PDB file of C-alpha atoms in Angstrom:
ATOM      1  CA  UNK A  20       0.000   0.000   0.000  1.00 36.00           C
ATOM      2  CA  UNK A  21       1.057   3.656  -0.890  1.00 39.00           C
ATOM      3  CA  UNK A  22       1.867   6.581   1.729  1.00 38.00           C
ATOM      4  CA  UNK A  23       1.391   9.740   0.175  1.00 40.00           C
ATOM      5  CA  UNK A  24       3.327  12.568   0.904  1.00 39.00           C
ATOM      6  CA  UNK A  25       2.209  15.740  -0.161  1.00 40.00           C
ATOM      7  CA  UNK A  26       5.351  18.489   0.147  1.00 39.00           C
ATOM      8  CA  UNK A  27       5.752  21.422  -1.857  1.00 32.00           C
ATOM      9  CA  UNK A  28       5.152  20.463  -5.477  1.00 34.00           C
ATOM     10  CA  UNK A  29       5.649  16.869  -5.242  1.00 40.00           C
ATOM     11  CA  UNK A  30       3.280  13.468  -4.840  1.00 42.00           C
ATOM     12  CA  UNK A  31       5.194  11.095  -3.436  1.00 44.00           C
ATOM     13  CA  UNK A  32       3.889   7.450  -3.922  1.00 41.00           C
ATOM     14  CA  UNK A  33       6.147   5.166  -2.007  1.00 41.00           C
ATOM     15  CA  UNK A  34       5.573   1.688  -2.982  1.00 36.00           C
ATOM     16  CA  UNK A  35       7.376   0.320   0.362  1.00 36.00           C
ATOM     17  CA  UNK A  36       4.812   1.903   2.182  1.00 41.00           C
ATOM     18  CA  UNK A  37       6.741   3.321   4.873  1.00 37.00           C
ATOM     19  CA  UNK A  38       9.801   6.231   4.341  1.00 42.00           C
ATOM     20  CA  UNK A  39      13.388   4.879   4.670  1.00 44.00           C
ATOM     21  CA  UNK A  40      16.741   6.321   4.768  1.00 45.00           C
ATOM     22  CA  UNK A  41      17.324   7.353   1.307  1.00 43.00           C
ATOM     23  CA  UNK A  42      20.634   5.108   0.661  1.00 45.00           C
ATOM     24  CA  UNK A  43      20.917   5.985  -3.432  1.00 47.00           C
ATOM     25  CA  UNK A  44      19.013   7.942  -6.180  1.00 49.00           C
ATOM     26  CA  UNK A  45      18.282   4.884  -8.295  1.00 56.00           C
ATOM     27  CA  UNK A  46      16.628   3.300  -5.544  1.00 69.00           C
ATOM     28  CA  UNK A  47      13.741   5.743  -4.626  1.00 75.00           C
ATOM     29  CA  UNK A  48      13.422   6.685  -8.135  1.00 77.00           C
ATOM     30  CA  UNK A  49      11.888   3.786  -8.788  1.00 79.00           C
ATOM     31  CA  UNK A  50       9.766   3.931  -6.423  1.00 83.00           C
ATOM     32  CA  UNK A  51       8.301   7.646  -6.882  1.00 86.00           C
ATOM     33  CA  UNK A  52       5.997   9.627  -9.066  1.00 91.00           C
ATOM     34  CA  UNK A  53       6.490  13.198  -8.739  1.00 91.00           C
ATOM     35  CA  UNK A  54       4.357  16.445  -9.412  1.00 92.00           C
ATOM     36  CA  UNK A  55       6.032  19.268 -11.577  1.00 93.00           C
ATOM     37  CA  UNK A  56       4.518  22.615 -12.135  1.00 95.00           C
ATOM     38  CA  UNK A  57       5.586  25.225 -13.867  1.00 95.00           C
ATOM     39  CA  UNK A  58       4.189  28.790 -13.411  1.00 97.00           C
ATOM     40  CA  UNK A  59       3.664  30.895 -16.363  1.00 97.00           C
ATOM     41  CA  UNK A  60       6.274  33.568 -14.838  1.00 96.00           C
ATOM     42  CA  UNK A  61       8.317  33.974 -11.814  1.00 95.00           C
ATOM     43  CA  UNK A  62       5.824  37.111 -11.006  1.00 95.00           C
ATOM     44  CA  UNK A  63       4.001  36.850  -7.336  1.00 94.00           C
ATOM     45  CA  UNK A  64       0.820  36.209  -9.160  1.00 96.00           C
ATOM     46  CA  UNK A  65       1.554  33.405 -11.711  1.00 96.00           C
ATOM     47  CA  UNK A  66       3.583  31.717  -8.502  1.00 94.00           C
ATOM     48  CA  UNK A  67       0.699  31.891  -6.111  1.00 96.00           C
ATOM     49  CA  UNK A  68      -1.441  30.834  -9.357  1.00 97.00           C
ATOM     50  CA  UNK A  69       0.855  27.847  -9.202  1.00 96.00           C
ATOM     51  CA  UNK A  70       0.416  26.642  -5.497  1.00 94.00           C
ATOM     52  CA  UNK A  71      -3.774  26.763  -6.025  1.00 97.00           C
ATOM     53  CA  UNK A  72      -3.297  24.787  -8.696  1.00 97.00           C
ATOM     54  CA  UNK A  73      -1.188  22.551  -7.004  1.00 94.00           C
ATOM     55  CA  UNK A  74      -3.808  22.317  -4.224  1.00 94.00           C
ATOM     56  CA  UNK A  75      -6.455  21.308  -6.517  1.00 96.00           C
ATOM     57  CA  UNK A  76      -4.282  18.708  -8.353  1.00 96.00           C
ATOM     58  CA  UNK A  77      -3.681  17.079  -4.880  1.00 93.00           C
ATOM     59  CA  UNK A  78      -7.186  16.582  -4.256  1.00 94.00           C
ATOM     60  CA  UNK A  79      -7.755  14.721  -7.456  1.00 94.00           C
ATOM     61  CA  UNK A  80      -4.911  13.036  -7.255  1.00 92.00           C
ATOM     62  CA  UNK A  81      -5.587  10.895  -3.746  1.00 89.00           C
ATOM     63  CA  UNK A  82      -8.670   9.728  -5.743  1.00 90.00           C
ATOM     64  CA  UNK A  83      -6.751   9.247  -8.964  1.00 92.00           C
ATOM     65  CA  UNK A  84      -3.638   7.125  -8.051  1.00 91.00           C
ATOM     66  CA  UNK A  85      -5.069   5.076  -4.527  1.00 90.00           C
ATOM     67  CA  UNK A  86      -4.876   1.981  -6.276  1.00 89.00           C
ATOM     68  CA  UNK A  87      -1.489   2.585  -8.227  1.00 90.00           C
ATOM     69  CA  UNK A  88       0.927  -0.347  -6.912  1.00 89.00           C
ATOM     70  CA  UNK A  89       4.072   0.951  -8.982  1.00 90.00           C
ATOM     71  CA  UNK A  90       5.213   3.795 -10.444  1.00 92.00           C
ATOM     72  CA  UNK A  91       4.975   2.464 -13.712  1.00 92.00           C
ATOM     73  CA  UNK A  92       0.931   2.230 -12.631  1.00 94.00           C
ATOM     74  CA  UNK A  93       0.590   5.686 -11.507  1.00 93.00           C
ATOM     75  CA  UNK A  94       2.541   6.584 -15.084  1.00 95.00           C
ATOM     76  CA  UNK A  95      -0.386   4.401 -16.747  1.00 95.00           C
ATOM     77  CA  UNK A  96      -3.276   6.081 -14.742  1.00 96.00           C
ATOM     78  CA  UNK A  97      -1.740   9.696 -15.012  1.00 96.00           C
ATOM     79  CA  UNK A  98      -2.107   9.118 -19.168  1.00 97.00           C
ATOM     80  CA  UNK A  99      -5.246   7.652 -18.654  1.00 97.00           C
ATOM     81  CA  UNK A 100      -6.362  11.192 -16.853  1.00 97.00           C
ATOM     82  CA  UNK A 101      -4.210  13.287 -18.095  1.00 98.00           C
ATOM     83  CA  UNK A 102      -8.015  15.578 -19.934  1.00 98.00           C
ATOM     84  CA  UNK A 103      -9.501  15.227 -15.895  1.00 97.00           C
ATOM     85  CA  UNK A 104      -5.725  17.034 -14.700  1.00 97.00           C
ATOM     86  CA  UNK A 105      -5.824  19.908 -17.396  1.00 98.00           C
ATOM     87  CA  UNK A 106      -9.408  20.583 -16.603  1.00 98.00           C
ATOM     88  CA  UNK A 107      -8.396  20.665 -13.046  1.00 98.00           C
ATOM     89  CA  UNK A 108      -6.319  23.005 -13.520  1.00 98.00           C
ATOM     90  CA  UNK A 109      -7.715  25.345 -16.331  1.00 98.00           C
ATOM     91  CA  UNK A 110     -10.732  25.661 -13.939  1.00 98.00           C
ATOM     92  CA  UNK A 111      -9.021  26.925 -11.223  1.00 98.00           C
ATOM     93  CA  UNK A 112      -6.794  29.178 -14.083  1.00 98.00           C
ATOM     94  CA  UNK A 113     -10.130  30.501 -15.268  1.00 98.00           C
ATOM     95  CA  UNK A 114     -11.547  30.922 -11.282  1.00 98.00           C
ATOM     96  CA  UNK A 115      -9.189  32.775 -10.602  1.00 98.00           C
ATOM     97  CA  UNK A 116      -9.466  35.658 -13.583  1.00 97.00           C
ATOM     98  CA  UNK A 117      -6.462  34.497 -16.483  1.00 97.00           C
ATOM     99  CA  UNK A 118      -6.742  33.464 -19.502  1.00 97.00           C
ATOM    100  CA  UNK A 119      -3.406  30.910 -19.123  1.00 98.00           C
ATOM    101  CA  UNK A 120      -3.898  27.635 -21.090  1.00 97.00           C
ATOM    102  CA  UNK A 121      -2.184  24.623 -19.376  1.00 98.00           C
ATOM    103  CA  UNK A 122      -1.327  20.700 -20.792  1.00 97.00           C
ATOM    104  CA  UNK A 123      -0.774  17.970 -18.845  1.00 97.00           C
ATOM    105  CA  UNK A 124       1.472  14.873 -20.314  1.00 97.00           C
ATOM    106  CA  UNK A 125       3.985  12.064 -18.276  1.00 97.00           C
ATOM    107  CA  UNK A 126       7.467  12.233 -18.598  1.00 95.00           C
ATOM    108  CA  UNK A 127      11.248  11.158 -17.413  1.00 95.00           C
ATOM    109  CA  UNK A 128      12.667  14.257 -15.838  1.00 92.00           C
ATOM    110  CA  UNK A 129      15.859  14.940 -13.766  1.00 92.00           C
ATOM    111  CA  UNK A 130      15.712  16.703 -10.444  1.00 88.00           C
ATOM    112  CA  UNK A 131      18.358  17.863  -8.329  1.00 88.00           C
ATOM    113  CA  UNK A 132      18.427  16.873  -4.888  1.00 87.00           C
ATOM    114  CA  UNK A 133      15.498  18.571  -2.741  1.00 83.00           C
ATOM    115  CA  UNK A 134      15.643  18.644   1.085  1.00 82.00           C
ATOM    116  CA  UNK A 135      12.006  18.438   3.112  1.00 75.00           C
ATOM    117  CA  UNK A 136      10.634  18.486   6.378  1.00 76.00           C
ATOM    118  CA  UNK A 137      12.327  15.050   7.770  1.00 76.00           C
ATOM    119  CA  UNK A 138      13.601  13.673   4.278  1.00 76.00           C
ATOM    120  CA  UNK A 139      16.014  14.408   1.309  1.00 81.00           C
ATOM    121  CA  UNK A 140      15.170  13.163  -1.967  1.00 83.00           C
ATOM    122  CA  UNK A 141      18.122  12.380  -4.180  1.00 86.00           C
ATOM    123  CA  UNK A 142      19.084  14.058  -7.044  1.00 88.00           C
ATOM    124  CA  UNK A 143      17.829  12.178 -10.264  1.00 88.00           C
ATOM    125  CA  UNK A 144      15.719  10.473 -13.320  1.00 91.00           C
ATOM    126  CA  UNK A 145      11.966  10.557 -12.151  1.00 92.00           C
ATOM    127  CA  UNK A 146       9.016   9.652 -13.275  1.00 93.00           C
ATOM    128  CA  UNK A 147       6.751  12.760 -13.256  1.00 94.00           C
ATOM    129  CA  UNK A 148       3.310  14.244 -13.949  1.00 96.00           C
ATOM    130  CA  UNK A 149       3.717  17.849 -15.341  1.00 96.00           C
ATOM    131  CA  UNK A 150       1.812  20.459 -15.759  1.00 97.00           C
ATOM    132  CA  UNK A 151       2.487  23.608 -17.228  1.00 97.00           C
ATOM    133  CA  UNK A 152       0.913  26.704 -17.110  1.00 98.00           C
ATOM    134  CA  UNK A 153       0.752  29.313 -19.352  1.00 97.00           C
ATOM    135  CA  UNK A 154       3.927  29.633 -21.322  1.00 96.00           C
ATOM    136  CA  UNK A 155       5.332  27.818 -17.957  1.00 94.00           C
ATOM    137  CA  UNK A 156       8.607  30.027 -17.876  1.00 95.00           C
ATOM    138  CA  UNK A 157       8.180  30.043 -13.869  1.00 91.00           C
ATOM    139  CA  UNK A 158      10.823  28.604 -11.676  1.00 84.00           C
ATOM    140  CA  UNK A 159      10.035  26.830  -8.754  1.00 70.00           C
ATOM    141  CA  UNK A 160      10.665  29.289  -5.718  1.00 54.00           C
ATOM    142  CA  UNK A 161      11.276  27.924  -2.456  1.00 46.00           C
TER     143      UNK A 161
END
């Protein structure tokens, strides 16, 4: 069974179930799918754009992937609602007064290594959901 962890811009789906020392990258990048958003800008606005969207992602994501067993699952069932993710998010877009379009898709991405509240993850090839907003030249500022 999955754990989900929901820090800053990240889903975490654990398939050991319970969090571990992290000993290498190539272990626990097998075993996580990972959230990446990208703003339209770096401005205030398209950054706090960014975290509602993020918020409402989350939500329809602990329906979405509580049966995934692997990441290569939660790959699988992120394609499969990859339409239900963009409208997610181009609701909460429109709610919220722009205009931004956004797409949704699956990739292989590399992230450097990212401390959080009680765990490091590894620098690394992950498996990812992104989502990208606007023209979705926004870094991620934390």
């Amino acid at each position: 069974k999955f754990k989900v962890f929901i820090p800053m811009f990240l889903i975490l789906l654990l398939i050991s179930g319970v969090v571990k020392p992290i000993i290498t990258s190539e272990s626990i990048s097998q075993k996580v799918f990972r959230l990446h958003i990208l703003a339209n800008s770096d401005s205030t606005q398209d950054q706090n754009l960014k975290l509602l969207v993020k918020d409402e992602i989350l939500k329809l994501s602990c329906d979405v992937f509580v049966n995934a067993k692997s990441v290569n699952e939660a790959k699988h069932i992120a394609d499969e609602n990859i339409k239900a993710f963009e409208n997610v998010a181009q609701k909460v877009i429109k709610d919220n007064g722009y205009t931004y379009k956004v797409s949704a898709y699956t990739d292989e991405e590399y992230f450097n290594t990212r401390k959080y509240d009680g765990f490091i993850m590894p620098a690394g090839e992950y498996s990812t959901l992104k989502i990208v907003i606007g023209s979705g030249e926004g870094h991620n500022l934390w």
